[in-house]
Tab-separated table of C-alpha atoms and ligand atoms in Angstrom:
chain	number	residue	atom	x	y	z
A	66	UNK	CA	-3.552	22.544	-3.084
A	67	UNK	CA	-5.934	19.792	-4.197
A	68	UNK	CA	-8.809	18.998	-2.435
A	69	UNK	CA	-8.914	15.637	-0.176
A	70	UNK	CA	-10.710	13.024	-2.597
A	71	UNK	CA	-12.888	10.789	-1.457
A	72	UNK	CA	-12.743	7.808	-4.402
A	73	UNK	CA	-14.818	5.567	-2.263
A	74	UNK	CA	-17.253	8.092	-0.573
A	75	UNK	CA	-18.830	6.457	2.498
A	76	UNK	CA	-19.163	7.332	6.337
A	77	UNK	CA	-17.350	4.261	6.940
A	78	UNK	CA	-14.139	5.818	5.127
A	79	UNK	CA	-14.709	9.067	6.523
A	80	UNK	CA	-14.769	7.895	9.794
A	81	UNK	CA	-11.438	5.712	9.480
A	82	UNK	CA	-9.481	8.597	7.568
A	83	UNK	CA	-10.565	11.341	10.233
A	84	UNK	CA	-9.357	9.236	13.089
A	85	UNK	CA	-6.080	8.367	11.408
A	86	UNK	CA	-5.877	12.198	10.976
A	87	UNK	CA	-6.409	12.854	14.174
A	88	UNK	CA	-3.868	10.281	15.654
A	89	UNK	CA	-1.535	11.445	13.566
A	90	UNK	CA	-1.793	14.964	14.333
A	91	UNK	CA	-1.547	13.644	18.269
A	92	UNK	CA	1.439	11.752	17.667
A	93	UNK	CA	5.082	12.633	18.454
A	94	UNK	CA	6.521	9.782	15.525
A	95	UNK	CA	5.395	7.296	13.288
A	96	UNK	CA	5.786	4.668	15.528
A	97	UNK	CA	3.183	6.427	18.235
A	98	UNK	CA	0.731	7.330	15.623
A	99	UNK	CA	1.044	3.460	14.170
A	100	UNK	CA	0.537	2.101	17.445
A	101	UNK	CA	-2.844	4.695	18.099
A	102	UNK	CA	-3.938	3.696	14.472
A	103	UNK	CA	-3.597	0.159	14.980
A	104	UNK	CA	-7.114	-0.662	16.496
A	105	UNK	CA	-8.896	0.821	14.015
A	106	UNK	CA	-6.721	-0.798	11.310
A	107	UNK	CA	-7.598	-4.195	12.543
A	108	UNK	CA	-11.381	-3.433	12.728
A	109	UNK	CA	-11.487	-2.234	8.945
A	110	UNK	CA	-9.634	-5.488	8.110
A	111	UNK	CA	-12.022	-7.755	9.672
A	112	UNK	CA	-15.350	-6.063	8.393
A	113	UNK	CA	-16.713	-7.492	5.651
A	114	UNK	CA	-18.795	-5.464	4.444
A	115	UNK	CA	-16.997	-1.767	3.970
A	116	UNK	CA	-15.036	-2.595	0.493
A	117	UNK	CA	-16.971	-2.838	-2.406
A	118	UNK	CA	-16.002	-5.351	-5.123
A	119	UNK	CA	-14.631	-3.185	-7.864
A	120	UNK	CA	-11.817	-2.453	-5.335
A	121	UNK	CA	-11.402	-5.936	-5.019
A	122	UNK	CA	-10.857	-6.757	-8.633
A	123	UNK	CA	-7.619	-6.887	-10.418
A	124	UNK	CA	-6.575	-4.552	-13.788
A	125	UNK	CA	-4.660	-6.792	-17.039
A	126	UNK	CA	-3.175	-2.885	-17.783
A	127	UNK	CA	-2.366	-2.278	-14.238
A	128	UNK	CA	1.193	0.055	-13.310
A	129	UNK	CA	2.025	-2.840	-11.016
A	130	UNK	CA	2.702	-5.561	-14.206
A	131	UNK	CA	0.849	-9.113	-13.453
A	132	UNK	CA	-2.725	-8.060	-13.609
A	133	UNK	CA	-1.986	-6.429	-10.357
A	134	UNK	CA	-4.604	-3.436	-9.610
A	135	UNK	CA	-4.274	-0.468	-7.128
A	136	UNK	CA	-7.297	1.218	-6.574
A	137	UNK	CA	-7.273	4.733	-4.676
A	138	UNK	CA	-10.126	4.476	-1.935
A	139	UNK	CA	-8.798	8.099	-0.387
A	140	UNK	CA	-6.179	10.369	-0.579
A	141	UNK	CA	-5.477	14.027	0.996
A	142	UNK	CA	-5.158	16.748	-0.977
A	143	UNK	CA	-1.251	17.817	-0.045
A	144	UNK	CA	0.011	13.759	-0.469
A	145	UNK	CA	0.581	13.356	3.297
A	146	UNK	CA	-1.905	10.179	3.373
A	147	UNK	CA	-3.292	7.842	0.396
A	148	UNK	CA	-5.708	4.400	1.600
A	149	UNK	CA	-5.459	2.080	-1.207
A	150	UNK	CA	-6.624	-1.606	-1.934
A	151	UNK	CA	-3.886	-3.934	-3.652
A	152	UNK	CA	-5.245	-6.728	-5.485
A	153	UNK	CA	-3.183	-9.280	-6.458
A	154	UNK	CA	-4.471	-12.442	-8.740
A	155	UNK	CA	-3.438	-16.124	-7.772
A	156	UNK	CA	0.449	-16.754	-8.584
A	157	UNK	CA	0.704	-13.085	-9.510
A	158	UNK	CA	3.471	-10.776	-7.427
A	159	UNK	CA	4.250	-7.310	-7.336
A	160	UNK	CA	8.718	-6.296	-8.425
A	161	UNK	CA	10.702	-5.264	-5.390
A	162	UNK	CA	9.678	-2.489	-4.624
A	163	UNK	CA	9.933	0.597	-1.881
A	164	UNK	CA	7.048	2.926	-0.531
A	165	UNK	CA	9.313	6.121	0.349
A	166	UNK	CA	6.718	6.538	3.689
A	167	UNK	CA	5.331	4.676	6.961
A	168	UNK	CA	1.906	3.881	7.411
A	169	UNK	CA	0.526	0.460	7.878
A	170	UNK	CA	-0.347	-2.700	5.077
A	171	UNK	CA	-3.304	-5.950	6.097
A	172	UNK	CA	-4.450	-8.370	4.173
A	173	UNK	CA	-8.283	-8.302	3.877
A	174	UNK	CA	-8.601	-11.421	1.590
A	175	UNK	CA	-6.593	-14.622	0.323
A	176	UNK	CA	-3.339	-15.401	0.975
A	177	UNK	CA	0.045	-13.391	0.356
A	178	UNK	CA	3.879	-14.332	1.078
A	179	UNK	CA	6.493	-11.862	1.345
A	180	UNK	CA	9.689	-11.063	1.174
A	181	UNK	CA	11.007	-8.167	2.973
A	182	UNK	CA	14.753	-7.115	1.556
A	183	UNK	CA	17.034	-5.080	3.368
A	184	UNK	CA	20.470	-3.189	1.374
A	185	UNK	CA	23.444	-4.563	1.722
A	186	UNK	CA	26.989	-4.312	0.398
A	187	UNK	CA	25.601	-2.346	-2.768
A	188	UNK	CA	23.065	-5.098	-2.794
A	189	UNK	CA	19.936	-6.314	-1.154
A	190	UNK	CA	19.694	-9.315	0.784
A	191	UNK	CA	16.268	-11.245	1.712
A	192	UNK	CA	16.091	-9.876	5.632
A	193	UNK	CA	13.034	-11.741	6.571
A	194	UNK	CA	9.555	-13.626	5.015
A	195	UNK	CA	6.364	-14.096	6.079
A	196	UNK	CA	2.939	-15.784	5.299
A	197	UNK	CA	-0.038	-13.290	6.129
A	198	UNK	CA	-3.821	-14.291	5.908
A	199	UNK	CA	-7.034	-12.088	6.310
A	200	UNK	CA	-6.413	-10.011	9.367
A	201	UNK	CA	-2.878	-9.619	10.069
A	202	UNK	CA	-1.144	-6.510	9.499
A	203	UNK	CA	2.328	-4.539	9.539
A	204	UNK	CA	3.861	-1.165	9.587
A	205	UNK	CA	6.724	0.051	7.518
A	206	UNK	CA	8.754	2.531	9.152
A	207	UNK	CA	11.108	3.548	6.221
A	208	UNK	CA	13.998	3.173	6.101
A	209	UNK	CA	12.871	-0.152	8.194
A	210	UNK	CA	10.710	-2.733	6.122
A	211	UNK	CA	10.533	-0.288	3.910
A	212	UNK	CA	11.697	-2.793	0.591
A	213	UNK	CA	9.498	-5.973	-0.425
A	214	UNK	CA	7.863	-8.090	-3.029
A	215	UNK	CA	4.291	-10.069	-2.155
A	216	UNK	CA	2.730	-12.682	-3.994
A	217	UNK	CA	-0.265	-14.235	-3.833
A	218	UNK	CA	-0.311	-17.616	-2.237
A	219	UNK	CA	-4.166	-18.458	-2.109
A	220	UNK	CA	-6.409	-20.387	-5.011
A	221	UNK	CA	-8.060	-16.899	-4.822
A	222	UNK	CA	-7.331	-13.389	-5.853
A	223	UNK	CA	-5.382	-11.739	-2.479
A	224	UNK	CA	-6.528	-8.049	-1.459
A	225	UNK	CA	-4.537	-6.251	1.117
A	226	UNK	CA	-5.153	-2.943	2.490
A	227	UNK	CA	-2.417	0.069	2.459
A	228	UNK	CA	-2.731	3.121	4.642
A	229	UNK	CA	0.584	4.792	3.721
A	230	UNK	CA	1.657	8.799	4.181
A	231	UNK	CA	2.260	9.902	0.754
A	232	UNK	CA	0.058	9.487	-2.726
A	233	UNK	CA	2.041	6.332	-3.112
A	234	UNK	CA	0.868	5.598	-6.220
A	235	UNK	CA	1.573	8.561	-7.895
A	236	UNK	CA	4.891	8.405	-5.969
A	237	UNK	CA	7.816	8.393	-8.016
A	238	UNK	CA	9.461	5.204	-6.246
A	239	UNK	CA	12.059	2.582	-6.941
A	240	UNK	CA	12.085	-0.829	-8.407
A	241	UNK	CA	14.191	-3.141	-7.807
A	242	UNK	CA	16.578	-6.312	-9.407
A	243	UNK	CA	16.733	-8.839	-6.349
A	244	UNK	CA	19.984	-10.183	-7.742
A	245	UNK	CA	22.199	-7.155	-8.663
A	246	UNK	CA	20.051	-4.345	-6.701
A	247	UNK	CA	20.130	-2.368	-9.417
A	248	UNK	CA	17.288	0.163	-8.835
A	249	UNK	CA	14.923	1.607	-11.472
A	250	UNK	CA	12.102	4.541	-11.085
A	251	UNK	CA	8.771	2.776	-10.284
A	252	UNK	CA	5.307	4.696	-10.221
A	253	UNK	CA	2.652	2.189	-9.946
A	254	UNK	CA	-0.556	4.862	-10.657
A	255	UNK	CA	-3.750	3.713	-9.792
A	256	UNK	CA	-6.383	1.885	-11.973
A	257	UNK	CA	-9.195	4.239	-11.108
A	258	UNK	CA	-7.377	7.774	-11.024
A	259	UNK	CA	-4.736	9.845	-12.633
A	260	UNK	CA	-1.820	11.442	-11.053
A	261	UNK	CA	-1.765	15.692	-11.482
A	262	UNK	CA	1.388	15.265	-13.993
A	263	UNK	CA	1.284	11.765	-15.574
A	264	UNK	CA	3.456	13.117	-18.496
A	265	UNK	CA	5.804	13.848	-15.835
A	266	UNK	CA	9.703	11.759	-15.824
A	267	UNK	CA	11.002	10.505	-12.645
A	268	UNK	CA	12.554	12.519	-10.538
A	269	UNK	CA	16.104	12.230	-9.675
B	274	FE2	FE1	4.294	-2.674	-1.177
């Protein structure tokens, strides 16, 4: 098994990923450990000072399409937990797109809308949007929430914050056609690290 990397090494991190760890090992579901995680979620989302600006930056060559960078702060070494920033640029948004695990996602900067689609008749149907700004935060509990597309709203580049339960973006995941709901394999990488087997296909 791979050793837990650190991309962005700081006590700050440390201290966030260890109590995650923690209330996730306390925690009889997802929904428990979201709601013990939740605090300390909220406090990394309003400091100002934890996230340097690379992370904050976006990536012209990026997985996600749209200059759209996702840069790996943390991740475990057996894929059970990954802590990501998403940067998208003004007008820019991500495809439809699934996470395949629960965790939590904030906005730390700008602006975002989204769209949150939910299957339907051998389709998908647009279940519910919202406007976020710096600060607010949601879970997805997959199967629940699990599908959505953001976009940037703001004059400024938006940067949200993803605490999910797998290496998500080294995930083999699913795209999505909002019209048809035709899916497609989706692995967004990261701009800043590999995954183990990049020359890999998607899985079935
Ligand atoms: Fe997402």
């Amino acid at each position: 098994m791979a050793a837990d990397e650190y991309v962005l090494d700081t006590p700050r991190v440390h201290e966030f990923i260890e109590d995650v760890q923690a209330a996730v090992g306390r925690a009889a579901s997802p929904g428990e450990a979201i709601d013990a995680i939740r605090p300390r979620f909220a406090e990394l989302l309003a400091d100002p000072d934890w996230l340097p600006r690379t992370f904050q930056e976006p990536a012209p060559e990026s997985g996600m399409g749209g200059g759209i960078g996702q840069w790996l702060l943390y991740r475990a070494g057996d894929g059970s937990l990954s802590l990501f920033s998403l940067v998208v640029p003004p007008g820019a948004e991500t495809p439809v797109h699934d996470h395949l695990a629960w965790g939590l996602v904030g906005l730390y900067r700008g602006a975002q809308d989204e769209e949150i689609f939910t299957p339907d008749d051998g389709g998908l149907r647009i279940s519910a949007r919202r406007s976020i700004a710096p600060g607010d935060f949601y879970p997805l509990i997959p199967p629940l929430d699990d599908i959505h597309r953001v976009r940037t709203t703001s004059a400024e580049t938006s940067v949200s914050i993803h605490l999910l339960t797998n290496d998500t973006g080294c995930t083999w995941r699913h795209a999505y056609d909002p019209d048809s709901g035709q899916q497609r394999p989706f692995r967004s990488g990261y701009v800043n690290v590999d995954c183990e087997d990049d020359d890999a296909s998607p899985r079935p």
